[in-house]
Short mmCIF file of C-alpha atoms in Angstrom, two decimals:
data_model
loop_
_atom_site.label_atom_id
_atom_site.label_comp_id
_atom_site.label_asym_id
_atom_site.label_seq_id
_atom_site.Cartn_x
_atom_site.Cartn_y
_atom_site.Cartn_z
CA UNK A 1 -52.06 -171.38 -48.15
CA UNK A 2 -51.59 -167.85 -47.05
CA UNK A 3 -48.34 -165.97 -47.24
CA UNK A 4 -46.98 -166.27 -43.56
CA UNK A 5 -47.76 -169.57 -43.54
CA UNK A 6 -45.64 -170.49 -46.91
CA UNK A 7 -42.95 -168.15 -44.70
CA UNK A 8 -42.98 -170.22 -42.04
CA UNK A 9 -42.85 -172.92 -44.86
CA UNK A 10 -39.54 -171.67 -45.77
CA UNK A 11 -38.74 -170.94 -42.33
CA UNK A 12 -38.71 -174.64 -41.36
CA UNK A 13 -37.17 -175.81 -44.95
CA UNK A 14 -34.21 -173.76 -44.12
CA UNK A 15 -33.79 -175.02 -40.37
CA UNK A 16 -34.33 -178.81 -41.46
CA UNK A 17 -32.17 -178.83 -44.74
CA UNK A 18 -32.46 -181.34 -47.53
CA UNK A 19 -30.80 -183.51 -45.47
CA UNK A 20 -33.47 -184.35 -42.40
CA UNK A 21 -36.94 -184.12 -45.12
CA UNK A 22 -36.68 -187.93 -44.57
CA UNK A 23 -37.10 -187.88 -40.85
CA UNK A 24 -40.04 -185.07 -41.63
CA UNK A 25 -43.99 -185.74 -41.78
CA UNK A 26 -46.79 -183.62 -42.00
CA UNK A 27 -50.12 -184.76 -40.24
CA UNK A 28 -52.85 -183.52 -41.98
CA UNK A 29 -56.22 -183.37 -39.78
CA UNK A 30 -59.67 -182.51 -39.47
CA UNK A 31 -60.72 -185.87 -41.11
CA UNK A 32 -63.82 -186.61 -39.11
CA UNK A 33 -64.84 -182.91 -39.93
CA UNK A 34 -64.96 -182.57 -44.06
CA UNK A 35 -66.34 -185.38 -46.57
CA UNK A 36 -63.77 -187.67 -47.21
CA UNK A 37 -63.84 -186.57 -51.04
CA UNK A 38 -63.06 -183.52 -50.45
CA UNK A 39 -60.32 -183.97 -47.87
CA UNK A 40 -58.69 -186.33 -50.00
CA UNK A 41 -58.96 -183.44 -53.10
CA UNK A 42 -57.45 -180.82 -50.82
CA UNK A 43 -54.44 -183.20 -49.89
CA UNK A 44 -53.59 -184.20 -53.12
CA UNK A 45 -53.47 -180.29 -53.95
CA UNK A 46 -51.03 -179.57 -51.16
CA UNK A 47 -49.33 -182.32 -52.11
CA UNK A 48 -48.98 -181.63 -55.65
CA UNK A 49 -48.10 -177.69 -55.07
CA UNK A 50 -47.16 -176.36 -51.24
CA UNK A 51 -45.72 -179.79 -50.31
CA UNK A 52 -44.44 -181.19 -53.08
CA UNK A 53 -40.39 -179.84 -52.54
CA UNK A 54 -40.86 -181.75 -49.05
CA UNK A 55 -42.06 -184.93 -50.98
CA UNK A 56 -39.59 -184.55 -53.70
CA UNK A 57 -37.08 -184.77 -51.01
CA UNK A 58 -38.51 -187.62 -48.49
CA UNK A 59 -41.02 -186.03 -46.39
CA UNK A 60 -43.85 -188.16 -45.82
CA UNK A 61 -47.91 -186.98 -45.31
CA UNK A 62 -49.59 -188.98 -43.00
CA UNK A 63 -53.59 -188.93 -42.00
CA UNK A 64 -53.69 -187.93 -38.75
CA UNK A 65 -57.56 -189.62 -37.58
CA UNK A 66 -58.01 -187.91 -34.72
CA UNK A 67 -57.16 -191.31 -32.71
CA UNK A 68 -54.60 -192.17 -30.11
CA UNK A 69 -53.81 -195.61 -32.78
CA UNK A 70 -53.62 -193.20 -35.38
CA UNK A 71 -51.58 -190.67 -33.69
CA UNK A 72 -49.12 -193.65 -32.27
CA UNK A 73 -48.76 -195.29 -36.10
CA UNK A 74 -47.18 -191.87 -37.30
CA UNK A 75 -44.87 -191.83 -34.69
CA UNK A 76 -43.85 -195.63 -34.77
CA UNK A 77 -42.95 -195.45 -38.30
CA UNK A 78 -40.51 -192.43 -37.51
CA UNK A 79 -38.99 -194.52 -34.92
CA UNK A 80 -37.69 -196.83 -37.61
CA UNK A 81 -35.62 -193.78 -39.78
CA UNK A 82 -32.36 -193.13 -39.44
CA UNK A 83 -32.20 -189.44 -38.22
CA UNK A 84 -30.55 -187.00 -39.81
CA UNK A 85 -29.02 -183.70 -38.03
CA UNK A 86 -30.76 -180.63 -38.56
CA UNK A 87 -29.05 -178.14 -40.56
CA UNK A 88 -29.51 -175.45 -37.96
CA UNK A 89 -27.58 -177.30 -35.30
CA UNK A 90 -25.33 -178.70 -37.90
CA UNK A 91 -23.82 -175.18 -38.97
CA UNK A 92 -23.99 -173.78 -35.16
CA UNK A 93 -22.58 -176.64 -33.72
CA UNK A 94 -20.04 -178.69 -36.42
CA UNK A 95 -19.47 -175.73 -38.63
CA UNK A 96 -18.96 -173.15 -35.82
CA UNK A 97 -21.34 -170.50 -37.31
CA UNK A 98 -23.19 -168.08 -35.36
CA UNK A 99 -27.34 -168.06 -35.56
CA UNK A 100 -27.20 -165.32 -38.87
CA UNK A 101 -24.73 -167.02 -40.44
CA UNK A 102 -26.69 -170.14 -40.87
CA UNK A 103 -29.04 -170.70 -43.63
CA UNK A 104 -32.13 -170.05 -41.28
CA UNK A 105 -30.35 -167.10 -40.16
CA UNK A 106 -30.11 -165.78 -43.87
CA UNK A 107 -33.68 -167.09 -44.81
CA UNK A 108 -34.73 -164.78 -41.83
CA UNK A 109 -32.85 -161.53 -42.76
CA UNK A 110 -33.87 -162.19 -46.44
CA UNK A 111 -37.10 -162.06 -44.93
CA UNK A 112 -36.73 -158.92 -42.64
CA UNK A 113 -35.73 -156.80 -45.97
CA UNK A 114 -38.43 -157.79 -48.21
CA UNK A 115 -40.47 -157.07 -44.83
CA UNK A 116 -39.36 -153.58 -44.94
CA UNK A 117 -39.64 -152.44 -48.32
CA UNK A 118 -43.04 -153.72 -48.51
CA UNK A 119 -43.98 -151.65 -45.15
CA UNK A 120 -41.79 -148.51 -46.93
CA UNK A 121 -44.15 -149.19 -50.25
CA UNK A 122 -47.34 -149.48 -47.92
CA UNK A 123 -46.48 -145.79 -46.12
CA UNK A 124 -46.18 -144.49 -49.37
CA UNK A 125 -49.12 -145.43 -50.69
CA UNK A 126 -50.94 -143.98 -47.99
CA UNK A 127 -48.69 -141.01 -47.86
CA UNK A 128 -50.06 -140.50 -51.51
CA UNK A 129 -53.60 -140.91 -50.77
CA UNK A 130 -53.53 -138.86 -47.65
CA UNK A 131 -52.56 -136.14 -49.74
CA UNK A 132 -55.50 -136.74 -52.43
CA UNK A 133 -57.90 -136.81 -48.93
CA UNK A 134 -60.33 -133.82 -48.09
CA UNK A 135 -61.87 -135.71 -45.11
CA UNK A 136 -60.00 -134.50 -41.56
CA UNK A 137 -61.35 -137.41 -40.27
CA UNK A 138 -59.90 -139.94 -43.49
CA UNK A 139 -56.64 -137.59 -43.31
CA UNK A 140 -56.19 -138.60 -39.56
CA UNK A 141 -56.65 -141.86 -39.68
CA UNK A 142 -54.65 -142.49 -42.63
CA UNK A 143 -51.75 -140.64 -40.88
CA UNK A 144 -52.27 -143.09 -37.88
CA UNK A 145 -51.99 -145.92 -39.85
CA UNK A 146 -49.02 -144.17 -41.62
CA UNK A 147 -47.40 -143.78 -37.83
CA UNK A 148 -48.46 -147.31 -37.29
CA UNK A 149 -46.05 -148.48 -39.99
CA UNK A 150 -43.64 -146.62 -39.25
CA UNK A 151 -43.08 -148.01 -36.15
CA UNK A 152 -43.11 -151.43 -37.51
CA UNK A 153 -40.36 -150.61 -40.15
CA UNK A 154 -38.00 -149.41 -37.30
CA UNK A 155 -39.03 -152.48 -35.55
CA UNK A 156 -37.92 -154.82 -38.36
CA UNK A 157 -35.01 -153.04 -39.23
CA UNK A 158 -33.63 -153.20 -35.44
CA UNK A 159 -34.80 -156.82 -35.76
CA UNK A 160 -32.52 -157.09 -39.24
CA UNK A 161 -29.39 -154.76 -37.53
CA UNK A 162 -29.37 -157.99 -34.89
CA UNK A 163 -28.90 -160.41 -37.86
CA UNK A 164 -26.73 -158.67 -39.58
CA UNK A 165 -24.63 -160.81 -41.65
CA UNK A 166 -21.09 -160.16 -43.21
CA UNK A 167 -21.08 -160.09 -47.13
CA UNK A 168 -18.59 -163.31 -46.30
CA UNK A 169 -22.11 -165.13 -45.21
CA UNK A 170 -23.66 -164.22 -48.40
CA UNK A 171 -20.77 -165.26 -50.66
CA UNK A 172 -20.50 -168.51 -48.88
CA UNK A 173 -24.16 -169.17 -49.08
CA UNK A 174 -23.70 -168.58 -53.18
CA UNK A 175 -20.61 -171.19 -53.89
CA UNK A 176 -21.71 -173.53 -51.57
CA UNK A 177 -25.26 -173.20 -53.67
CA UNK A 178 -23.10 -173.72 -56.82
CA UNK A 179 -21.21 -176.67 -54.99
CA UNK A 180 -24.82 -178.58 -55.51
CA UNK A 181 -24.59 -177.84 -58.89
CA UNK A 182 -20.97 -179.41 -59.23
CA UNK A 183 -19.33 -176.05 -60.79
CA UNK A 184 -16.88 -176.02 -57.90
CA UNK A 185 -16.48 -180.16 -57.08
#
């Protein structure tokens, strides 16, 4: 799995919470198009590594057959699950929290940050090597790329200035994390 989607991975985790995995499946597909050997290898090894904090907590992987039966099973056996709120509209609407105080909201400006400083480390790197360059032509186009991330850094960070969250946020995100871990019960 590549990077953004594990992000989006974590992205979903975060709006779910623990609490709605149960109600949660992932479909995998594409069985009519790989040797059912293989397919069957590559599920058990998202299973055992990407997926397997969804399993642990009650999400379900289902075989999606490329069939209207098949596509109607998976849904009739969510139909008899209790459903569990999503955390997202759990905090916004029971807990009265606004969007970056929520745990997606956090997951998303944890995000942003690491984001930028890996932009801010990628402009410096080619800061360095425009300056090793004696090509006008490699000098220019490194400096366009450099402008190029540049403008994505002041894009993130006005994305992270809109979530800005109070250190209260972060504090309560900590003790309610050691809540799980009965230090505070």
């Amino acid at each position: 799995m590549t990077g953004s989607l594990l992000k989006n991975l974590k992205m979903f985790i975060s709006l779910c919470g623990q609490e709605a995995m149960p109600n949660v499946v992932i479909a995998t597909t594409m069985w009519g198009e790989v040797k059912t050997e293989y397919g069957e290898r590559r599920e058990k090894e998202l299973k055992d590594t990407f997926w397997k904090d969804l399993s642990d907590e009650g999400c379900r992987v289902e075989r999606f057959e490329d069939t209207y039966e098949s596509a109607w099973l998976i849904i009739d056996r969510l139909t008899t699950e209790d459903w569990a709120k999503m955390r997202l509209s759990q905090e916004m609407v029971d807990r009265h929290l606004t969007l970056q105080q929520t745990e997606a909201g956090i997951t998303l400006n944890d995000e942003l940050k690491r984001l930028i400083k890996a932009r801010k480390d990628a402009s410096r790197r080619l800061r360095a090597q425009t300056k090793k360059q004696d090509n006008t032509l490699i000098v220019h186009e490194l400096n366009v790329q450099q402008a190029e991330i540049e403008e994505q850094i002041i894009k993130t960070a006005d994305e992270l200035q809109k979530l800005k969250i109070p250190m209260g946020a972060h504090f309560r995100k900590f003790v309610s994390g050691l809540k799980i871990f009965g230090k505070f019960s």
